[in-house]
Short mmCIF file of C-alpha atoms in Angstrom, two decimals:
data_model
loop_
_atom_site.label_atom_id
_atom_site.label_comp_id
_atom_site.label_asym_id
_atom_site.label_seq_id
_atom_site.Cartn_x
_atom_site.Cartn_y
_atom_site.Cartn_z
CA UNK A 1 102.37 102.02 82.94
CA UNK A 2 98.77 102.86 83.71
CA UNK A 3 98.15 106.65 82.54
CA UNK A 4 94.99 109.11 83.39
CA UNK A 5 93.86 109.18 79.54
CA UNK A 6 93.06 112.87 79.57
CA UNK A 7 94.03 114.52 82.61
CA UNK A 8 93.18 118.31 83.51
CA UNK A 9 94.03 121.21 81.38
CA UNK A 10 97.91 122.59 83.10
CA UNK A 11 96.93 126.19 84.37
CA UNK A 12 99.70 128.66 83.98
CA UNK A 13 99.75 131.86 86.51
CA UNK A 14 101.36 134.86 85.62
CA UNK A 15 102.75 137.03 88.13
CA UNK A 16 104.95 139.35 86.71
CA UNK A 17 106.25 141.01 90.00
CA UNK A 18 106.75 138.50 91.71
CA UNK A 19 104.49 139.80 94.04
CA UNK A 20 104.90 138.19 97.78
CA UNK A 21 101.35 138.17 97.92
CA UNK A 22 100.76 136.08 95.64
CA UNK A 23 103.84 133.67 96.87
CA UNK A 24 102.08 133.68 100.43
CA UNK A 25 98.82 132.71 98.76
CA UNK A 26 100.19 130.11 97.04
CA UNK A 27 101.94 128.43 99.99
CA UNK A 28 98.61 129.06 102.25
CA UNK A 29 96.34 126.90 99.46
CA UNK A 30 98.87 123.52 100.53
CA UNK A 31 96.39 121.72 102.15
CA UNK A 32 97.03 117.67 101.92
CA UNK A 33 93.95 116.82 103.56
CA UNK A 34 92.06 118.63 101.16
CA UNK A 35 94.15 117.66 98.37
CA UNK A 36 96.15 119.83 97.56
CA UNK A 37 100.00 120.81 97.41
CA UNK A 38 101.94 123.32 96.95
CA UNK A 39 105.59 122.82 95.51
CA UNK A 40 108.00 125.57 96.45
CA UNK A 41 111.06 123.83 94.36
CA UNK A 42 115.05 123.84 95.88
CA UNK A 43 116.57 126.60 94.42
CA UNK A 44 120.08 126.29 92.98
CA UNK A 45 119.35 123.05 91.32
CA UNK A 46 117.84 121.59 87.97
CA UNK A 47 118.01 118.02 88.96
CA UNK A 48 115.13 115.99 88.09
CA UNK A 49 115.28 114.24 91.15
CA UNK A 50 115.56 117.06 93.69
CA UNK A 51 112.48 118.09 92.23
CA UNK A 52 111.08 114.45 92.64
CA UNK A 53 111.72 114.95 96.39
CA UNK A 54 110.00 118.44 96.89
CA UNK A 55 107.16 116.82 95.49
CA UNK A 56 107.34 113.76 97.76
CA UNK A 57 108.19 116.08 100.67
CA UNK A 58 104.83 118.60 99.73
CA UNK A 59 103.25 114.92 100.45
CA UNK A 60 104.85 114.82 103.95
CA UNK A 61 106.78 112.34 102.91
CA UNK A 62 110.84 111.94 104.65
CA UNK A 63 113.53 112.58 101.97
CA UNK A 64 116.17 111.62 100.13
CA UNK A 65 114.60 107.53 99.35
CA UNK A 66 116.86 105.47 100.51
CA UNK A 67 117.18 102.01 98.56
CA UNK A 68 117.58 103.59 94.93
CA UNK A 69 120.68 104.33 92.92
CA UNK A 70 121.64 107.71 93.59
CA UNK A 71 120.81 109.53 90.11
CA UNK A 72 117.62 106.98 89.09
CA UNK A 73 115.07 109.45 88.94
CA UNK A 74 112.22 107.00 87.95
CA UNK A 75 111.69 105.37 91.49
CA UNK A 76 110.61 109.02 92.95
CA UNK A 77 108.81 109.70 90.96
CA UNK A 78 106.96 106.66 90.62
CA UNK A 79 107.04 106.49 94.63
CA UNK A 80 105.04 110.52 94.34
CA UNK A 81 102.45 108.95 92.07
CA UNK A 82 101.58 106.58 94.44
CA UNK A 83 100.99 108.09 97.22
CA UNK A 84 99.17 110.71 95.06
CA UNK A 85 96.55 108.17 94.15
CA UNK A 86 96.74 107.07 97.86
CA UNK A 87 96.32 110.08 99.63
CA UNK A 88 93.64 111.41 97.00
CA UNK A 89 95.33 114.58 96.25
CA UNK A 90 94.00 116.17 93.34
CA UNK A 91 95.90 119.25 92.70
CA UNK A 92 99.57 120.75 92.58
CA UNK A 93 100.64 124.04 92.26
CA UNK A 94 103.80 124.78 91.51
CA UNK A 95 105.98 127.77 91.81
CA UNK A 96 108.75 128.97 90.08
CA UNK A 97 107.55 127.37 86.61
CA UNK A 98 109.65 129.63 84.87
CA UNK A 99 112.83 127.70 85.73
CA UNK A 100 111.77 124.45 84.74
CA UNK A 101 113.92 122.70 82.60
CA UNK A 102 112.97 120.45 79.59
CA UNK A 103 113.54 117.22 82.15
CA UNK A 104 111.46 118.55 84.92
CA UNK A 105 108.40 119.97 83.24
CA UNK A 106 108.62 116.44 80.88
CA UNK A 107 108.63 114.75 84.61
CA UNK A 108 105.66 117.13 85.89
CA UNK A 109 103.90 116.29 82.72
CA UNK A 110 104.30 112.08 83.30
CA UNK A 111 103.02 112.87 86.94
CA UNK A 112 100.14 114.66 85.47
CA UNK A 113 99.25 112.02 82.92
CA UNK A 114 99.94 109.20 85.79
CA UNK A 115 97.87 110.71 88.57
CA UNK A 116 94.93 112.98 86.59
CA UNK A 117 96.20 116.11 89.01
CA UNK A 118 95.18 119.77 88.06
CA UNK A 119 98.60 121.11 87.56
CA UNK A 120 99.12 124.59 88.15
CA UNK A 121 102.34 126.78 87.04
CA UNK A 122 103.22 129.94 88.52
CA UNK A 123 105.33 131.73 86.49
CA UNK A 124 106.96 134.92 87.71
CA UNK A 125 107.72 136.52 84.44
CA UNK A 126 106.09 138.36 81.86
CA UNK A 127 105.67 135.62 79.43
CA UNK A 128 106.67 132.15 79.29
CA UNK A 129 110.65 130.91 79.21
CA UNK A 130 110.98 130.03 75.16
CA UNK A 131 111.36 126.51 76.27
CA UNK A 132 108.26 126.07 78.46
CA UNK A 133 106.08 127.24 75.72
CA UNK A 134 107.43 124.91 73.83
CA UNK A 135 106.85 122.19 75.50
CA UNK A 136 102.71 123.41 77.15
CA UNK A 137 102.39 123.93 73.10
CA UNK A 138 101.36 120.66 72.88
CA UNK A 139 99.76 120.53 75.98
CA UNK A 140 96.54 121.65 76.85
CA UNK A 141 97.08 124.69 78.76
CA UNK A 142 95.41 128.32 80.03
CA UNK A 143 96.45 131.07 81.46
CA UNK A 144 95.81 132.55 84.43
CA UNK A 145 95.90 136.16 86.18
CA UNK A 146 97.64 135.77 89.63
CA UNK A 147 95.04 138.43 91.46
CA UNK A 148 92.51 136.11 90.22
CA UNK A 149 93.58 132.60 91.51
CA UNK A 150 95.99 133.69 94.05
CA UNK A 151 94.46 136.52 96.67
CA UNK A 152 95.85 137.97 99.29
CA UNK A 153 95.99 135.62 102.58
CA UNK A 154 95.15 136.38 105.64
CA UNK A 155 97.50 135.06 108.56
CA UNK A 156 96.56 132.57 110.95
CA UNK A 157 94.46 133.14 113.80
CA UNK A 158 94.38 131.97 116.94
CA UNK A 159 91.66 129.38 116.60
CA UNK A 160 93.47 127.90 113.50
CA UNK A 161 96.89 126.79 115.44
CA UNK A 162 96.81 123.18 116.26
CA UNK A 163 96.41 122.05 119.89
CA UNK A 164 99.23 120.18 121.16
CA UNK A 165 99.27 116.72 120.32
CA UNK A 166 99.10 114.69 123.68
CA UNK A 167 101.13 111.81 122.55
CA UNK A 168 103.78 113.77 119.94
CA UNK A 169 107.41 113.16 120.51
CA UNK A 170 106.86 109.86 122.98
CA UNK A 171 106.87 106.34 122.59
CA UNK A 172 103.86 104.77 121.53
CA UNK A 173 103.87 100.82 122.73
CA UNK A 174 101.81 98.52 120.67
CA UNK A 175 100.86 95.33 121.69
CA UNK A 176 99.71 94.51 118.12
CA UNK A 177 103.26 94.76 116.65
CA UNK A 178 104.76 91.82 118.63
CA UNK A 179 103.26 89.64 115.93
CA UNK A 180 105.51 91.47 113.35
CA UNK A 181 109.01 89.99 113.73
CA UNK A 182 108.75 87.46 115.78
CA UNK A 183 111.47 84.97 114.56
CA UNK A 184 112.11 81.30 116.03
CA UNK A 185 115.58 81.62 114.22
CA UNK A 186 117.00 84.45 110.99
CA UNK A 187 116.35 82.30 108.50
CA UNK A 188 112.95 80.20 109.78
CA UNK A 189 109.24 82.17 108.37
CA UNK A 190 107.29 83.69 111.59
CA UNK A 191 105.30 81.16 113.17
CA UNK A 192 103.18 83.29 115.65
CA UNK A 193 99.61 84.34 114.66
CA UNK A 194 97.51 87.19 115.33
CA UNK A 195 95.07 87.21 118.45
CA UNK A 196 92.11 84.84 118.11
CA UNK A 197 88.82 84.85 119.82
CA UNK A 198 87.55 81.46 121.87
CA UNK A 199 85.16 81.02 119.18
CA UNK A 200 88.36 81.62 116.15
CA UNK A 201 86.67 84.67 115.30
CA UNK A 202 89.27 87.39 115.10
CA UNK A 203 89.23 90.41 117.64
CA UNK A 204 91.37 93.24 116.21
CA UNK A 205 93.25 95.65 118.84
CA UNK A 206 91.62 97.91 120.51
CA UNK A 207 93.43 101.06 119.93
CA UNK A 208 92.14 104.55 121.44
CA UNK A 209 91.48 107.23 119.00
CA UNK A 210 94.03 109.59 120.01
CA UNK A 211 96.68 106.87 119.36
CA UNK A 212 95.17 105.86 116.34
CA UNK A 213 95.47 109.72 114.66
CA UNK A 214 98.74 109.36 116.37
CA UNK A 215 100.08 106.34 115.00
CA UNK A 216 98.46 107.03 111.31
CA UNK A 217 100.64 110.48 111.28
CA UNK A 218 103.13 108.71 112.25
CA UNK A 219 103.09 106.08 110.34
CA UNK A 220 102.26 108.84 106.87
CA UNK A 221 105.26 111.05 107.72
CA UNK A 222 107.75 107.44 108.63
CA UNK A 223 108.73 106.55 104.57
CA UNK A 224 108.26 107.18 101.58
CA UNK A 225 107.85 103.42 100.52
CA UNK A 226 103.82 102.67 99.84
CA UNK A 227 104.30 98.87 100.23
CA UNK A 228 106.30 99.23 103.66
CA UNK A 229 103.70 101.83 105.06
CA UNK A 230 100.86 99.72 103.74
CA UNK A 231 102.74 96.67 105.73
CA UNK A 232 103.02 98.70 108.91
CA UNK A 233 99.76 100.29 108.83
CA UNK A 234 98.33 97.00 108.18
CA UNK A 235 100.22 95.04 111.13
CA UNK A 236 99.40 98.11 113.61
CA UNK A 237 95.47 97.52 113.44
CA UNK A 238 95.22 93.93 112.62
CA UNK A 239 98.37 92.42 114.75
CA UNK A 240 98.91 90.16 111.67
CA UNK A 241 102.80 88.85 111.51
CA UNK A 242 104.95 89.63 108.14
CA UNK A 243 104.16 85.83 107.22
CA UNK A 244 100.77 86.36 107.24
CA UNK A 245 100.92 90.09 105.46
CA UNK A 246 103.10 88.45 102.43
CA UNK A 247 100.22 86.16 101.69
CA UNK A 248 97.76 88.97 100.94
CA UNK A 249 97.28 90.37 97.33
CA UNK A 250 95.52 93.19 96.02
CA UNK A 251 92.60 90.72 95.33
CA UNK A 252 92.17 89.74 98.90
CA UNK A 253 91.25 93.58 99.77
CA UNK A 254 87.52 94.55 100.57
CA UNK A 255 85.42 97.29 99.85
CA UNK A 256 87.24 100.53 100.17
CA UNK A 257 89.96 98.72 100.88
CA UNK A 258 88.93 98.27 104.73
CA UNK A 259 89.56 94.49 105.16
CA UNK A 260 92.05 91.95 104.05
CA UNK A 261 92.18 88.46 103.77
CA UNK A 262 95.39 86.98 104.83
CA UNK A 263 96.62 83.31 105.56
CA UNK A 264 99.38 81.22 107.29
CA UNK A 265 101.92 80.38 104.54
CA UNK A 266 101.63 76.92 105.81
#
């Protein structure tokens, strides 16, 4: 397992009070697009896993995974460090640190190590639970004030509300997708190819930019799997079948990632 070999310093905010400020601060700073998250955990529970899931939900991500054995915490949390690296987000903030279990702050830690994030702890106490400590001893770790890092926010105005999405909550029909599991018979591979040009040089689908913001939110809110959104996003803008998209390998990708060879498995 690949690890960040020395990730950020965990920052550890103190707020006493519990001050609902500083809560609606924290919450306000979630920003995906910018990179960061904020973690408000499930309360009532010390699993491992739920806490997996409010992660992978801060990412905008649909849970509980389906697929996995029901108390296998390692495919979450694997599943959050992808699309951590994916997404590029760069910070988490979590609150409630001060009921973190051994388990969960150990399973923080691995993200931390996994991904290079800037974790940040709220804790609203006066000090830090006898077991945290413990645990950030070895850690490298500073404290924060909470009027310092978390200030007062100021509600949203009318020019910051989203404009209705024109194509939200209707059916989106894409020619491209066709391609994607188009059978002969269940158990013969795909023998239909993607569009090509007169002169065999490929045309990808021409998809207007509303639908493509459309589709990609779509598409990033759909699953939690990386390799099946990969797969879908990659079928949606290149009308390649699932034949053809099980022939490309991470050494086939371009610059950036913005191409990809594939090939008939024939």
């Amino acid at each position: 397992m690949l690890t960040c070999p020395d990730p950020p310093p965990v920052t550890v905010i103190v707020d006493p009070g519990d001050d609902l400020v500083h809560t609606r601060a924290a919450l306000a700073a979630h920003d995906p697009p910018a990179g960061r998250i904020t973690v408000h955990p499930t309360p009532g529970t010390d699993s491992t896993l739920a806490l997996a899931h409010d992660v992978l939900a801060a990412l905008g991500k649909p849970v509980p995974v389906a697929g996995y054995r029901g108390h296998d915490t390692g495919p979450a949390w694997a599943l959050a460090a992808a699309w951590i690296l994916a997404t590029g987000t760069t910070h988490l903030l979590l609150l409630r640190a001060h009921f973190l279990t051994q388990p969960r702050l150990d399973a923080l830690l691995l993200l931390r190590r996994r991904t290079g994030l800037r974790l940040t702890l709220v804790v609203h106490t006066s000090r830090l639970p006898a077991g945290v400590d413990r645990i950030l001893s070895g850690v490298r770790h500073h404290f924060a004030d909470a009027t310092a890092l978390l200030p007062a926010a100021d509600g949203p105005s009318a020019a910051d509300c989203p404009l209705p999405r024109p194509l939200a909550n209707r059916w989106i029909a894409l020619p491209a997708l066709t391609t994607l599991l188009a059978f002969d018979e269940p158990t013969r591979p795909c023998r239909c190819s993607a569009p090509l040009a007169p002169d065999r040089d490929f045309f990808p689908p021409v998809i207007s930019q509303p639908t493509q913001t459309e589709v990609a939110r779509r598409l990033h809110r759909a699953t939690a799997h990386p390799h099946l959104a990969a797969e879908l996003a990659t079928a949606v803008f290149t009308a390649a079948s699932t034949t053809q998209l099980r022939t490309a390998h991470v050494h086939d990708l371009g610059p950036a990632a913005a191409t990809a060879d594939a090939r008939d498995s024939s």
